[in-house]
Short mmCIF file of N, CA and C in Angstrom, two decimals:
data_model
loop_
_atom_site.label_atom_id
_atom_site.label_comp_id
_atom_site.label_asym_id
_atom_site.label_seq_id
_atom_site.Cartn_x
_atom_site.Cartn_y
_atom_site.Cartn_z
N MET A 1 0.84 -1.17 -0.09
CA MET A 1 -0.22 -0.16 -0.19
C MET A 1 0.87 1.10 0.03
N ALA A 2 0.56 2.14 -0.64
CA ALA A 2 1.13 3.34 -0.99
C ALA A 2 1.11 4.47 0.35
N ASP A 3 2.15 4.99 0.50
CA ASP A 3 1.99 5.92 1.87
C ASP A 3 1.28 6.91 1.32
N PRO A 4 0.21 7.63 2.35
CA PRO A 4 -0.61 8.67 1.91
C PRO A 4 0.01 10.20 2.16
N PHE A 5 -0.60 10.85 1.15
CA PHE A 5 0.09 12.24 1.08
C PHE A 5 -0.03 13.11 2.48
N THR A 6 0.54 14.14 2.58
CA THR A 6 0.55 14.87 3.91
C THR A 6 0.42 16.41 3.22
N VAL A 7 -0.13 17.04 4.50
CA VAL A 7 -0.49 18.47 3.46
C VAL A 7 0.58 19.18 3.18
N LYS A 8 1.84 19.36 4.18
CA LYS A 8 2.90 20.04 3.84
C LYS A 8 3.60 19.97 2.51
N PRO A 9 3.90 18.46 1.86
CA PRO A 9 4.33 18.43 0.44
C PRO A 9 3.29 18.82 -0.66
N VAL A 10 1.94 18.62 -0.38
CA VAL A 10 0.86 18.80 -1.37
C VAL A 10 0.95 20.24 -1.22
N TYR A 11 0.73 20.97 -0.13
CA TYR A 11 0.93 22.51 -0.15
C TYR A 11 2.07 23.08 -1.09
N ASN A 12 3.25 22.80 -0.72
CA ASN A 12 4.35 23.26 -1.21
C ASN A 12 4.32 23.04 -2.88
N ALA A 13 3.76 21.69 -3.34
CA ALA A 13 4.05 21.21 -4.82
C ALA A 13 3.07 22.42 -5.76
N LEU A 14 1.67 22.56 -4.92
CA LEU A 14 0.88 23.39 -5.23
C LEU A 14 1.22 24.53 -5.50
N SER A 15 1.92 25.17 -4.49
CA SER A 15 2.29 26.78 -4.50
C SER A 15 3.33 26.99 -5.59
N GLN A 16 4.30 26.20 -5.81
CA GLN A 16 5.20 25.99 -6.59
C GLN A 16 4.77 25.84 -8.01
N TYR A 17 3.65 25.26 -8.60
CA TYR A 17 2.95 25.12 -9.29
C TYR A 17 2.56 26.49 -10.03
N ILE A 18 2.02 27.21 -9.16
CA ILE A 18 0.76 28.44 -9.15
C ILE A 18 2.10 29.46 -9.39
N ARG A 19 3.13 29.59 -8.73
CA ARG A 19 4.48 30.33 -9.00
C ARG A 19 5.04 30.33 -9.99
N ASN A 20 4.97 29.12 -10.83
CA ASN A 20 5.48 28.76 -12.26
C ASN A 20 4.68 29.02 -13.37
N ARG A 21 3.36 29.33 -13.07
CA ARG A 21 2.42 29.79 -14.10
C ARG A 21 1.97 30.95 -13.77
N ALA A 22 2.37 31.95 -14.63
CA ALA A 22 2.21 33.40 -14.69
C ALA A 22 0.57 33.61 -14.99
N ASP A 23 0.03 33.01 -15.73
CA ASP A 23 -1.24 33.23 -16.44
C ASP A 23 -2.12 32.58 -15.92
N ILE A 24 -2.34 32.25 -14.55
CA ILE A 24 -3.22 31.97 -13.40
C ILE A 24 -3.07 32.67 -12.03
N GLY A 25 -3.99 32.74 -11.36
CA GLY A 25 -3.66 33.11 -10.11
C GLY A 25 -4.81 34.55 -9.68
N ALA A 26 -4.92 34.51 -8.25
CA ALA A 26 -5.96 35.77 -8.14
C ALA A 26 -5.59 37.23 -8.21
N SER A 27 -4.45 37.32 -7.85
CA SER A 27 -3.85 38.61 -8.61
C SER A 27 -3.78 39.12 -9.75
N ARG A 28 -3.79 37.90 -10.63
CA ARG A 28 -3.82 38.09 -12.25
C ARG A 28 -5.12 38.24 -12.38
N ALA A 29 -6.00 37.87 -12.24
CA ALA A 29 -7.49 37.94 -12.20
C ALA A 29 -8.20 39.34 -12.00
N MET A 30 -7.54 39.84 -10.48
CA MET A 30 -8.04 41.03 -10.22
C MET A 30 -7.18 42.14 -11.02
N ARG A 31 -6.22 42.16 -11.48
CA ARG A 31 -5.08 43.17 -12.45
C ARG A 31 -6.00 43.27 -13.79
N ASP A 32 -6.46 41.91 -14.25
CA ASP A 32 -7.20 42.07 -15.70
C ASP A 32 -8.80 42.48 -15.61
N GLY A 33 -9.18 42.63 -14.23
CA GLY A 33 -10.47 42.98 -14.12
C GLY A 33 -10.72 44.55 -14.09
N VAL A 34 -9.43 45.02 -13.37
CA VAL A 34 -9.23 46.48 -13.25
C VAL A 34 -8.68 47.30 -14.23
N LEU A 35 -7.85 46.64 -14.81
CA LEU A 35 -6.92 47.49 -16.14
C LEU A 35 -7.37 46.93 -17.29
N GLU A 36 -7.20 47.71 -18.19
CA GLU A 36 -7.29 47.65 -19.56
C GLU A 36 -7.00 46.41 -20.32
N PRO A 37 -6.83 45.64 -21.17
CA PRO A 37 -6.62 44.43 -21.79
C PRO A 37 -5.23 44.67 -22.14
N SER A 38 -4.32 43.89 -21.90
CA SER A 38 -2.84 43.90 -22.26
C SER A 38 -2.75 44.01 -23.88
N ASN A 39 -1.43 44.84 -24.34
CA ASN A 39 -1.20 44.63 -25.88
C ASN A 39 -0.40 43.49 -26.03
N PRO A 40 -0.60 42.48 -26.84
CA PRO A 40 -0.06 41.27 -27.06
C PRO A 40 1.29 41.66 -27.77
N PHE A 41 1.44 42.68 -28.34
CA PHE A 41 2.75 43.50 -29.26
C PHE A 41 3.70 44.02 -28.20
N GLU A 42 3.28 44.50 -27.12
CA GLU A 42 4.04 45.52 -26.32
C GLU A 42 3.66 45.01 -25.07
N ARG A 43 4.55 43.97 -24.32
CA ARG A 43 4.19 43.53 -23.07
C ARG A 43 4.26 44.50 -21.82
N LYS A 44 5.54 45.45 -22.06
CA LYS A 44 5.83 46.14 -21.21
C LYS A 44 5.11 47.76 -20.98
N ALA A 45 4.18 47.88 -22.20
CA ALA A 45 3.19 48.78 -21.87
C ALA A 45 2.51 49.00 -20.88
N ALA A 46 2.22 50.03 -20.44
CA ALA A 46 1.46 50.49 -19.34
C ALA A 46 0.16 50.25 -19.82
N ARG A 47 -0.60 49.99 -18.78
CA ARG A 47 -1.96 49.41 -18.71
C ARG A 47 -2.84 50.14 -17.99
N PRO A 48 -3.48 51.32 -18.54
CA PRO A 48 -4.56 52.12 -18.06
C PRO A 48 -5.50 51.61 -17.05
N PRO A 49 -6.09 52.23 -15.97
CA PRO A 49 -7.20 51.68 -15.68
C PRO A 49 -8.74 51.73 -15.98
N ARG A 50 -9.45 50.95 -16.16
CA ARG A 50 -10.59 50.78 -16.83
C ARG A 50 -11.50 51.95 -16.25
N ARG A 51 -12.52 52.58 -17.35
CA ARG A 51 -13.39 53.66 -16.92
C ARG A 51 -14.46 53.41 -15.75
N TRP A 52 -15.00 52.33 -15.93
CA TRP A 52 -16.08 51.88 -14.63
C TRP A 52 -15.03 51.68 -13.44
N PHE A 53 -13.99 51.42 -13.39
CA PHE A 53 -13.04 51.56 -11.97
C PHE A 53 -12.88 52.96 -11.51
N VAL A 54 -12.35 53.77 -12.54
CA VAL A 54 -11.98 55.15 -12.03
C VAL A 54 -13.30 55.86 -11.82
N LEU A 55 -14.63 55.70 -12.27
CA LEU A 55 -15.97 56.26 -11.96
C LEU A 55 -16.16 55.96 -10.74
N LEU A 56 -16.11 54.60 -10.24
CA LEU A 56 -16.50 53.97 -9.11
C LEU A 56 -15.73 54.43 -7.99
N SER A 57 -14.34 54.56 -8.09
CA SER A 57 -13.29 55.10 -7.18
C SER A 57 -13.66 56.49 -6.71
N LEU A 58 -13.86 57.22 -8.06
CA LEU A 58 -14.36 58.33 -7.41
C LEU A 58 -15.62 58.65 -6.83
N VAL A 59 -16.73 58.01 -7.22
CA VAL A 59 -17.74 58.10 -6.36
C VAL A 59 -17.92 57.64 -4.90
N PHE A 60 -16.94 56.68 -4.83
CA PHE A 60 -16.74 56.00 -3.17
C PHE A 60 -16.02 57.03 -2.52
N ALA A 61 -15.03 57.66 -3.23
CA ALA A 61 -14.39 58.74 -2.74
C ALA A 61 -14.85 60.13 -2.27
N LEU A 62 -16.09 60.56 -2.84
CA LEU A 62 -17.06 61.40 -2.63
C LEU A 62 -18.20 61.14 -1.82
N MET A 63 -18.17 59.84 -1.83
CA MET A 63 -19.20 59.69 -0.67
C MET A 63 -18.56 59.40 0.74
N PHE A 64 -17.46 59.11 0.90
CA PHE A 64 -16.79 59.12 2.03
C PHE A 64 -16.43 60.44 2.43
N GLY A 65 -15.99 61.36 1.41
CA GLY A 65 -15.73 62.56 1.84
C GLY A 65 -17.03 63.50 2.32
N CYS A 66 -18.04 63.04 1.84
CA CYS A 66 -19.46 63.60 2.20
C CYS A 66 -19.86 63.37 3.68
N PHE A 67 -19.86 61.94 3.87
CA PHE A 67 -19.99 61.83 4.93
C PHE A 67 -19.07 61.85 6.28
N SER A 68 -17.85 61.83 5.83
CA SER A 68 -16.91 62.46 6.91
C SER A 68 -17.05 64.04 7.30
N TYR A 69 -17.55 64.91 6.08
CA TYR A 69 -17.63 66.37 6.39
C TYR A 69 -18.90 66.35 7.27
N PHE A 70 -19.55 65.84 7.02
CA PHE A 70 -21.46 66.36 7.56
C PHE A 70 -21.23 65.52 9.20
N ASN A 71 -20.46 64.56 8.95
CA ASN A 71 -20.42 63.93 10.69
C ASN A 71 -19.13 64.63 11.14
N ASN A 72 -18.65 65.42 10.92
CA ASN A 72 -17.83 66.28 11.78
C ASN A 72 -16.40 65.44 12.24
N LEU A 73 -15.80 64.57 10.97
CA LEU A 73 -14.91 63.47 11.49
C LEU A 73 -13.63 64.18 11.12
N LEU A 74 -13.52 64.82 10.04
CA LEU A 74 -12.42 65.54 9.47
C LEU A 74 -11.90 67.10 10.38
#
């Protein structure tokens, strides 16, 4: 009968696999959701944020500013 796997080696193997694959991962998914799509011909080019993300950020900042101002937090 084969020895059962333990948690530590499996975790290390999965962590190494995800580190070696740059095309998967939660941080990659978040960046792709917030930033414009990357140009396949210019990998080093800067990616501007998406319009909806900028708009929502400004709306939340305005709401926080109004809340803080009218509740005398600042």
